[in-house]
PDB file of C-alpha atoms in Angstrom:
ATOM      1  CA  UNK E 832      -5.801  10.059 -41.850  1.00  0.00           C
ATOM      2  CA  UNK E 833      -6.948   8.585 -38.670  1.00  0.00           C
ATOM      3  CA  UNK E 834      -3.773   6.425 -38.717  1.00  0.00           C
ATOM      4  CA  UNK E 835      -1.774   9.506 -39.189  1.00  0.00           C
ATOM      5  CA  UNK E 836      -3.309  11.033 -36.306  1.00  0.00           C
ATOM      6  CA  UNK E 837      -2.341   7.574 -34.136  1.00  0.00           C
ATOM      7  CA  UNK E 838       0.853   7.895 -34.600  1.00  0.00           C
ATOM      8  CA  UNK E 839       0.955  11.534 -33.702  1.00  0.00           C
ATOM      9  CA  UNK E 840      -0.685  10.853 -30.511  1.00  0.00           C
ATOM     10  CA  UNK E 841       1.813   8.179 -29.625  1.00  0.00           C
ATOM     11  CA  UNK E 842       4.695  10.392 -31.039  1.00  0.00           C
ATOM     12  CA  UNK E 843       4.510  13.758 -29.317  1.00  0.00           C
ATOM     13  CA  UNK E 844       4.694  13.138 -25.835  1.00  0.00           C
ATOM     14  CA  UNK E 845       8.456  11.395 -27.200  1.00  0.00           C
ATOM     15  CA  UNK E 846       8.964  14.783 -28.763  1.00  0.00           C
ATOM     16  CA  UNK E 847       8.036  16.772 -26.011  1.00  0.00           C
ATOM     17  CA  UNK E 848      10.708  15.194 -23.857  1.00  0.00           C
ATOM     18  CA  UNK E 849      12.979  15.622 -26.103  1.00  0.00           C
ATOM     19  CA  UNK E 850      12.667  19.470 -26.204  1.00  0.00           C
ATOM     20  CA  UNK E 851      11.868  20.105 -22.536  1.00  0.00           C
ATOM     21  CA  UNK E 852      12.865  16.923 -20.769  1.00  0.00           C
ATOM     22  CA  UNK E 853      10.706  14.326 -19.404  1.00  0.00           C
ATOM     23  CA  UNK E 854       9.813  16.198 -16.344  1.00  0.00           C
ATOM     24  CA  UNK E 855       7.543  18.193 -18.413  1.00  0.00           C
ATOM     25  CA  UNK E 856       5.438  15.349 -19.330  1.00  0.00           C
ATOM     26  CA  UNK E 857       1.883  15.396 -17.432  1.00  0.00           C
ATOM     27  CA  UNK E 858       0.980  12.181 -15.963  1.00  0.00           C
ATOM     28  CA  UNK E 859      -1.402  11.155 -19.063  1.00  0.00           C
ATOM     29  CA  UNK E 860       1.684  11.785 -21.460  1.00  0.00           C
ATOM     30  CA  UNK E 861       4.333   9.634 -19.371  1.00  0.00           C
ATOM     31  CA  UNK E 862       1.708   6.998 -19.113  1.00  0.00           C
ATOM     32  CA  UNK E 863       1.184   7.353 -23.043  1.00  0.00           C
ATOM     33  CA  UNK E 864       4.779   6.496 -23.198  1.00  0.00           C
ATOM     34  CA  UNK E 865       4.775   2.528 -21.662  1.00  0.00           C
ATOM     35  CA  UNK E 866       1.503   2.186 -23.294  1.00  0.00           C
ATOM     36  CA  UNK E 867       2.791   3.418 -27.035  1.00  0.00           C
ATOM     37  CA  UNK E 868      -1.172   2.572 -29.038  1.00  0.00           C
ATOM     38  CA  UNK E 869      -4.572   3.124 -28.125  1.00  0.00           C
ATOM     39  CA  UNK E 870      -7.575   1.286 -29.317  1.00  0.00           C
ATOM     40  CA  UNK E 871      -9.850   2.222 -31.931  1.00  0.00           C
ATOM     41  CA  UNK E 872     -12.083   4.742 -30.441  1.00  0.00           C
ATOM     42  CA  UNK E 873      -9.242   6.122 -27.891  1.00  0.00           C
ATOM     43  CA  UNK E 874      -5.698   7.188 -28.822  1.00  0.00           C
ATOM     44  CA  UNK E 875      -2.997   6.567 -26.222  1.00  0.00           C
ATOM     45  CA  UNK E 876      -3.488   9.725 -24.699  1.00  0.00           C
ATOM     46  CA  UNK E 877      -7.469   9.166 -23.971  1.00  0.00           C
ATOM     47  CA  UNK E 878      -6.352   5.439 -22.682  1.00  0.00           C
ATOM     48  CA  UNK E 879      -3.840   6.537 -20.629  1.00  0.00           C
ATOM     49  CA  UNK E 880      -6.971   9.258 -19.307  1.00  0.00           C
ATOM     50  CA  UNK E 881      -9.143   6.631 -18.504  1.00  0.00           C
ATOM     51  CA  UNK E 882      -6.685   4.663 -16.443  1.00  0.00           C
ATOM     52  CA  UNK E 883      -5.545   7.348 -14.669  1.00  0.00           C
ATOM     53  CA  UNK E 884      -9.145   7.838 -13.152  1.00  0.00           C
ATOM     54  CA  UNK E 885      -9.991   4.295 -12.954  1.00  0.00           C
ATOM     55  CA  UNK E 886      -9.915   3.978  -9.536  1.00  0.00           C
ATOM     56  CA  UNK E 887     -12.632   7.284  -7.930  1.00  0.00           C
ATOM     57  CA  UNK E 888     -10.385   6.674  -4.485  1.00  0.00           C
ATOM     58  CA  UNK E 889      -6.873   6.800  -5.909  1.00  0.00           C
ATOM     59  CA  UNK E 890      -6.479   8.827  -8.826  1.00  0.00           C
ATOM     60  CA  UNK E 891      -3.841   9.556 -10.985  1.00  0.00           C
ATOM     61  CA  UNK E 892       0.015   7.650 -11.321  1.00  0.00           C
ATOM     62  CA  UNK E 893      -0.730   6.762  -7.684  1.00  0.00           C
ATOM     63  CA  UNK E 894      -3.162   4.208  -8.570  1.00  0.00           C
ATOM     64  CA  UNK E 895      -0.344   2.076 -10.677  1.00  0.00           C
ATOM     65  CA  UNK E 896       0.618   1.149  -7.089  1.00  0.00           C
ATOM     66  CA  UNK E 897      -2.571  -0.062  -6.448  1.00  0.00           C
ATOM     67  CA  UNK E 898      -4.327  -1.974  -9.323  1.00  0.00           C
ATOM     68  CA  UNK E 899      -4.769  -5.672 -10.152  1.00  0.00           C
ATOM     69  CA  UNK E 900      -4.065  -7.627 -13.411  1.00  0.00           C
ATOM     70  CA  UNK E 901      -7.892  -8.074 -13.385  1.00  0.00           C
ATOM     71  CA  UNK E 902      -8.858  -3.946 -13.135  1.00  0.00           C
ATOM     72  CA  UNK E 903      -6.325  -3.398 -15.992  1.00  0.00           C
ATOM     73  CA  UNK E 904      -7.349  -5.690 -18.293  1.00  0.00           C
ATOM     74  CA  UNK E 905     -11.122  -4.465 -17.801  1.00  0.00           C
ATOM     75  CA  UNK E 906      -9.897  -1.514 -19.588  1.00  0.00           C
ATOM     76  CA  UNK E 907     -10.531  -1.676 -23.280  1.00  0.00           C
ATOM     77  CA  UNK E 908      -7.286  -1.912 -24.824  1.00  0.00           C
ATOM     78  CA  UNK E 909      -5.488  -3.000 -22.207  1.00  0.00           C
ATOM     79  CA  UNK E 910      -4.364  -6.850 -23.205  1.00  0.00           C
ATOM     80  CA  UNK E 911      -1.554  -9.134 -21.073  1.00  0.00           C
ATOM     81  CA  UNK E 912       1.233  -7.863 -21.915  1.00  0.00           C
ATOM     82  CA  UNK E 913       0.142  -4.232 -21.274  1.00  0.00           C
ATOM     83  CA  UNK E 914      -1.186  -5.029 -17.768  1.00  0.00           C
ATOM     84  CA  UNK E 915       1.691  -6.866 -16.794  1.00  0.00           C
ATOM     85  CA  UNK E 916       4.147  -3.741 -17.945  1.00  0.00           C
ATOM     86  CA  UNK E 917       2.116  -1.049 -15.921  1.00  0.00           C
ATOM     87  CA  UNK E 918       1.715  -3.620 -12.989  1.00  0.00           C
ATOM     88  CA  UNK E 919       5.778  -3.477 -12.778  1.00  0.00           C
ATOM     89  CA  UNK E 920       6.020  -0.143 -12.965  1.00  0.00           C
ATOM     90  CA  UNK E 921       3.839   0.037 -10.408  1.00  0.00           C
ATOM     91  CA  UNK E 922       5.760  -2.435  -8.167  1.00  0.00           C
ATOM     92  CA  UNK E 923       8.950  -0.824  -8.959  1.00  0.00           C
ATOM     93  CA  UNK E 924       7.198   2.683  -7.912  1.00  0.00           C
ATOM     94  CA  UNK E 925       5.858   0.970  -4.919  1.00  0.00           C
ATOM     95  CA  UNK E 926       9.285  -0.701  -3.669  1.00  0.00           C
ATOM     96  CA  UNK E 927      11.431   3.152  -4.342  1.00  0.00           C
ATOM     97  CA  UNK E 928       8.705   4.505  -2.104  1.00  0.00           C
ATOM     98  CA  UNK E 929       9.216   1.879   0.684  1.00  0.00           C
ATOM     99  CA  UNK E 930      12.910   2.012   0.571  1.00  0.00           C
ATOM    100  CA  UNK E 931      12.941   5.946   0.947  1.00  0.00           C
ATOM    101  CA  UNK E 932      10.946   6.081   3.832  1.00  0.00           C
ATOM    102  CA  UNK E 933      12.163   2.688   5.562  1.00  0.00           C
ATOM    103  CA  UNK E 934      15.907   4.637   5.111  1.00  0.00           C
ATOM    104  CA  UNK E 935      14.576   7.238   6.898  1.00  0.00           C
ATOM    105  CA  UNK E 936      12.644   5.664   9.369  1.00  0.00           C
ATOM    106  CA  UNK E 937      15.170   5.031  12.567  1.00  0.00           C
ATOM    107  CA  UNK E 938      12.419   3.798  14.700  1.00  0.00           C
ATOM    108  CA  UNK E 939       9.131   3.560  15.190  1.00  0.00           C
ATOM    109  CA  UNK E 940       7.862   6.481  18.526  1.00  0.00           C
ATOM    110  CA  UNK E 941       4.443   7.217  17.113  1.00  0.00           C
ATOM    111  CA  UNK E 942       1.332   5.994  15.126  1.00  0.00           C
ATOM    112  CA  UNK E 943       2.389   8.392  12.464  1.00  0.00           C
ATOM    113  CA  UNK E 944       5.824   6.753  11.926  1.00  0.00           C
ATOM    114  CA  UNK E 945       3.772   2.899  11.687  1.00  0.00           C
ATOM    115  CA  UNK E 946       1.226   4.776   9.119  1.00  0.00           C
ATOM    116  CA  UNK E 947       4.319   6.230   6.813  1.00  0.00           C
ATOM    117  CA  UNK E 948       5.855   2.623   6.771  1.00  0.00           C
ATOM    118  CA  UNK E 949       2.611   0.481   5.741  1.00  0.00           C
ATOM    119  CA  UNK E 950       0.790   3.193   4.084  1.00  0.00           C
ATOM    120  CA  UNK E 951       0.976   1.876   0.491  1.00  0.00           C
ATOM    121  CA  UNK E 952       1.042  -1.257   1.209  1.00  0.00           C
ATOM    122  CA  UNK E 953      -2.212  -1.269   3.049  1.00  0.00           C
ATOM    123  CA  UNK E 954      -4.391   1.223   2.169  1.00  0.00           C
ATOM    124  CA  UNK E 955      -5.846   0.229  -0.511  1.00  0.00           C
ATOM    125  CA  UNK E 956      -5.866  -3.532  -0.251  1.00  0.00           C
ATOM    126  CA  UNK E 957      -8.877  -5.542  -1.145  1.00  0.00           C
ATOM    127  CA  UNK E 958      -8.725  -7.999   1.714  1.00  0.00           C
ATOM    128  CA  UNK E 959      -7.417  -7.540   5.246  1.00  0.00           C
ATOM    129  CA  UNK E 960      -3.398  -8.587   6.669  1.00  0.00           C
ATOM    130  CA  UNK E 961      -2.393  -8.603   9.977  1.00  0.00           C
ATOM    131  CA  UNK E 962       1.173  -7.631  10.583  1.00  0.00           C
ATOM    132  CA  UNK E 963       3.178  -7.302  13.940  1.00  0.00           C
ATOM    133  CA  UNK E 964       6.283  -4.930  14.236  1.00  0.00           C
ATOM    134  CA  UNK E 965       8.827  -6.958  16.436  1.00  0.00           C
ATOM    135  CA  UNK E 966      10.952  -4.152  17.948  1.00  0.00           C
ATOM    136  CA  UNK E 967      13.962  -3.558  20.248  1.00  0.00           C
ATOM    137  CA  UNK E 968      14.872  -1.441  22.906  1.00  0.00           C
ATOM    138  CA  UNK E 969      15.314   1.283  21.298  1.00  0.00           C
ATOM    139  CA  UNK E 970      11.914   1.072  18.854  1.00  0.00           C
ATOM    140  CA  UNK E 971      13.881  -0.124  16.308  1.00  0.00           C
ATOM    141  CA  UNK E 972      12.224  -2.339  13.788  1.00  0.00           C
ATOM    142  CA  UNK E 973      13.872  -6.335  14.134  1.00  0.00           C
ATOM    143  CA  UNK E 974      10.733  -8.106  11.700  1.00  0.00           C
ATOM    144  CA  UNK E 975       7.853  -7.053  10.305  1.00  0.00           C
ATOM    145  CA  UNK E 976       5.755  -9.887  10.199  1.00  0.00           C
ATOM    146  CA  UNK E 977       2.724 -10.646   7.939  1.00  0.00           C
ATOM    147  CA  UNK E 978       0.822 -12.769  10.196  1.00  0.00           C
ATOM    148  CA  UNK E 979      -2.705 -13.325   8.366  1.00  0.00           C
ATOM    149  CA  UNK E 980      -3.777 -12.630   4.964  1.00  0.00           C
ATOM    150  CA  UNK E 981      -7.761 -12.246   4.491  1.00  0.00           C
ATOM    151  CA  UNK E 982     -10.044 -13.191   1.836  1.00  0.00           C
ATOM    152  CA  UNK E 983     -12.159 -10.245   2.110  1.00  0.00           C
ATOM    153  CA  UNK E 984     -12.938  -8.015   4.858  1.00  0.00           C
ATOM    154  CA  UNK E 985     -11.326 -10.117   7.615  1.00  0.00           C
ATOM    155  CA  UNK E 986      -8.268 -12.408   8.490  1.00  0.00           C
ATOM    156  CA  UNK E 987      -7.862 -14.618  11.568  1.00  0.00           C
ATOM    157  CA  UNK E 988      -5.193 -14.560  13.986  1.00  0.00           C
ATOM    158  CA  UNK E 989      -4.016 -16.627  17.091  1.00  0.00           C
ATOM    159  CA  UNK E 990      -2.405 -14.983  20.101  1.00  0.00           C
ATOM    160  CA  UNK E 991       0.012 -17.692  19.678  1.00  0.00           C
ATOM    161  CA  UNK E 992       1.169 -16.998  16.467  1.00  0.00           C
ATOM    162  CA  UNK E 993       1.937 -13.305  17.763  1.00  0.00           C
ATOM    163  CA  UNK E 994       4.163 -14.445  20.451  1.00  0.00           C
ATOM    164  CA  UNK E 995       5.732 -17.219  18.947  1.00  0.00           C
ATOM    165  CA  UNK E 996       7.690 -15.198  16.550  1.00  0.00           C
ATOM    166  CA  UNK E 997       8.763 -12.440  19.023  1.00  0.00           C
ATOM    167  CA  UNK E 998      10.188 -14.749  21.484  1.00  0.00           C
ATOM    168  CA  UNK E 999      12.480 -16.488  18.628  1.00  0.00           C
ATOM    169  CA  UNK E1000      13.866 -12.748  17.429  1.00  0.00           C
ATOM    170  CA  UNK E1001      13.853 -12.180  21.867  1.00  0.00           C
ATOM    171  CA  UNK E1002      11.877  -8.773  20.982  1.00  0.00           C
ATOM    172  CA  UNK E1003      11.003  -6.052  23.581  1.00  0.00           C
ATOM    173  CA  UNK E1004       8.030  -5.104  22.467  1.00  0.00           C
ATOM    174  CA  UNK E1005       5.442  -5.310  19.488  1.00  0.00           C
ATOM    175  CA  UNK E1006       3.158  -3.216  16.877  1.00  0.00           C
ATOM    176  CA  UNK E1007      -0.005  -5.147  15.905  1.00  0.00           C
ATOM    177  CA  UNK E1008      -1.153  -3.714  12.606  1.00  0.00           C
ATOM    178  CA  UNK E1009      -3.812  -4.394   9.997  1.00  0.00           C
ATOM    179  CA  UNK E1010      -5.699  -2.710   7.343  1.00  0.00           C
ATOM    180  CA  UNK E1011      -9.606  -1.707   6.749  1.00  0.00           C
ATOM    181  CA  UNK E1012     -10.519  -2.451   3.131  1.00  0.00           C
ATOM    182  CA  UNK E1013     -13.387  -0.236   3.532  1.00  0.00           C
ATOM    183  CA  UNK E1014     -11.037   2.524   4.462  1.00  0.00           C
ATOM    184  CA  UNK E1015     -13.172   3.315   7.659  1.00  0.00           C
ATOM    185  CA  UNK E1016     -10.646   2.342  10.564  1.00  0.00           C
ATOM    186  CA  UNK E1017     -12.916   2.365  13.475  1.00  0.00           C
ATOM    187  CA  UNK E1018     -12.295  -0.981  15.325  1.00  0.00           C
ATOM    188  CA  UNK E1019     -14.759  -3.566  15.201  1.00  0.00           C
ATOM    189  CA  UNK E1020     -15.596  -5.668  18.401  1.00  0.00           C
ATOM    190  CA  UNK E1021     -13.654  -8.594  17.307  1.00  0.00           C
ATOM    191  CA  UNK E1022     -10.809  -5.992  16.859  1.00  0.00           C
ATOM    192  CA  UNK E1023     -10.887  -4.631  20.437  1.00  0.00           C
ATOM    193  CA  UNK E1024     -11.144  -7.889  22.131  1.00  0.00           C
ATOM    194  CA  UNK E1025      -8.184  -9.550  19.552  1.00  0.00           C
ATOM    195  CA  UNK E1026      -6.400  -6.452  20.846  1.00  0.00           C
ATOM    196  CA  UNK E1027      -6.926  -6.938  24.724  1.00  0.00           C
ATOM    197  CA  UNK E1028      -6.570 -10.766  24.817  1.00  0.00           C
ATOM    198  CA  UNK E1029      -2.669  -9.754  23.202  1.00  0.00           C
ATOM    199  CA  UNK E1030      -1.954  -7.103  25.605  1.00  0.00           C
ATOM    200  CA  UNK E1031      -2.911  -9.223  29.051  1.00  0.00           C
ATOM    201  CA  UNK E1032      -0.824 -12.243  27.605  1.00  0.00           C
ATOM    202  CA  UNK E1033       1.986  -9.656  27.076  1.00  0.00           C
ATOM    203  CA  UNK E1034       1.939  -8.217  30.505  1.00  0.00           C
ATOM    204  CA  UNK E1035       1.889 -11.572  31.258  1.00  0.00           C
ATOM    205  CA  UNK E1036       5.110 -13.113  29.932  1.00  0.00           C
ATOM    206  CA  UNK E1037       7.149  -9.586  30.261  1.00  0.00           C
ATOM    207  CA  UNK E1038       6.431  -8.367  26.529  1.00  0.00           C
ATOM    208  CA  UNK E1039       4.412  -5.949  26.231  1.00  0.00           C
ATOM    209  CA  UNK E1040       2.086  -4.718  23.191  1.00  0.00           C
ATOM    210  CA  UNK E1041       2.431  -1.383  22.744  1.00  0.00           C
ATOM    211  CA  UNK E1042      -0.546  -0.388  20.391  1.00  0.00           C
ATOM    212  CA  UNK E1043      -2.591  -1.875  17.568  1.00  0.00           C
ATOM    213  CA  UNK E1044      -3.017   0.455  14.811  1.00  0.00           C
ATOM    214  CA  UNK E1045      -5.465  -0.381  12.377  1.00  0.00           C
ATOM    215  CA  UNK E1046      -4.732   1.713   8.845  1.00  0.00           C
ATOM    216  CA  UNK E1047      -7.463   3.018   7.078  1.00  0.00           C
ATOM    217  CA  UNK E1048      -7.345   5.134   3.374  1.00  0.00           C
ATOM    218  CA  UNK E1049      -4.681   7.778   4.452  1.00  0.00           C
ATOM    219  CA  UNK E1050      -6.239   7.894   8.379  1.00  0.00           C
ATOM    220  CA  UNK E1051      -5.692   5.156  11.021  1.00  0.00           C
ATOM    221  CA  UNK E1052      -7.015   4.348  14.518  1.00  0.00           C
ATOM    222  CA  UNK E1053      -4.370   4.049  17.262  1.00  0.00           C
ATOM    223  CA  UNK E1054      -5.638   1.943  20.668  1.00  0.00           C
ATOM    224  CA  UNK E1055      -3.217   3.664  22.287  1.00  0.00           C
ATOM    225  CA  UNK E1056      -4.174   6.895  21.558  1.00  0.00           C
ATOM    226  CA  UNK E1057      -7.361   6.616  21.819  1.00  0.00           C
ATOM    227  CA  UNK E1058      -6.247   5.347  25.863  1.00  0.00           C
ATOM    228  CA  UNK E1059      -7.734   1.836  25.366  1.00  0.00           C
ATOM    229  CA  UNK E1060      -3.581   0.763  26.458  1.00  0.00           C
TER     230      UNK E1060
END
């Protein structure tokens, strides 16, 4: 019997599609799909539950995005192979989301437009990056440039690097960017005088900073909003 039922559970969210097509699916029964078997005390549909609220901050078929080979296979039931195929589905989601917006995206006038470009790529990192937008006359985007990669909370950068780069692609003007793992994107003291040592060097040699805009979970903090520019 409780075989039977297995197969039931991994069988009618197939069904369903067939009869109404697969946008009538929940998100627990399209999950239920890629994952096809449950464990013993879970069928696929109770799995697929639990990984849709595995993360309390990012809920739902969102979260594939987001998660690490290491958070998946904490899940009960959830081997190799099963991680790996909802970690590419997640990448693939990831990457159509990018290349939507980045289509759209003609340039980059506002804090707003730099939040839609890095916003799931950063938000819910574990560790911090530093990136710098290298941009043209006309705002338009010539590199984005991944800098620094943290271990945790914080990742070192040298003015140098920053300039280096922009005077190879002969920029007009730069984005600095990085991420808050904690979500909070209130600058810390090493952030504001990072941020000023940047902008005097780039008065300095005719190329200018623009604003640092440090991204937060869905919320950012722009310098030059805030009139620190």
């Amino acid at each position: 019997m409780k075989e039977e039922l297995k197969r039931n559970y991994s069988t009618l969210p197939r069904e369903k599609a067939k009869q109404g097509g697969i946008s009538v699916l929940t998100d627990a029964e399209l999950l239920a799909l890629i994952l096809r078997t449950g464990r013993k005390d879970a069928n696929v549909l109770e799995l697929s539950e639990e990984i849709l609220q595995l993360r309390g901050e990012c809920k739902g078929l969102t979260a594939l995005m987001h998660f690490s080979m290491e958070e998946l296979q904490g899940v009960s039931g959830i081997g190799g192979t099963k991680a790996i195929e909802l970690l590419a589905i997640g990448e693939m989601a990831r990457r159509i989301w990018n290349s939507r917006v980045r289509e759209d995206l003609k340039s980059f006038r506002s804090p707003q437009d730099v939040l839609l470009y890095f916003k799931e790529d950063l938000r819910y990192l574990g560790h911090e990056e530093v990136r710098v937008l290298y941009l043209d006359t006309k705002a338009k985007l010539l590199k984005d440039c991944l800098l620094a990669k943290g271990s945790g909370s914080s990742a070192s950068v040298s003015g140098r690097e920053v300039f280096r780069e922009a005077l190879m692609l002969a920029a007009s003007c730069m984005i600095l960017v990085h991420n808050h793992p904690s979500g909070d994107p209130t600058p810390s003291r090493e952030d504001e005088h990072f941020t000023e040592s940047v902008r005097r060097a780039g008065e300095y040699i005719g190329l200018p900073l623009v604003d640092h805009i440090i991204i937060g979970d869905n919320c950012y903090y722009s310098f030059k909003e805030q009139g620190k520019f």
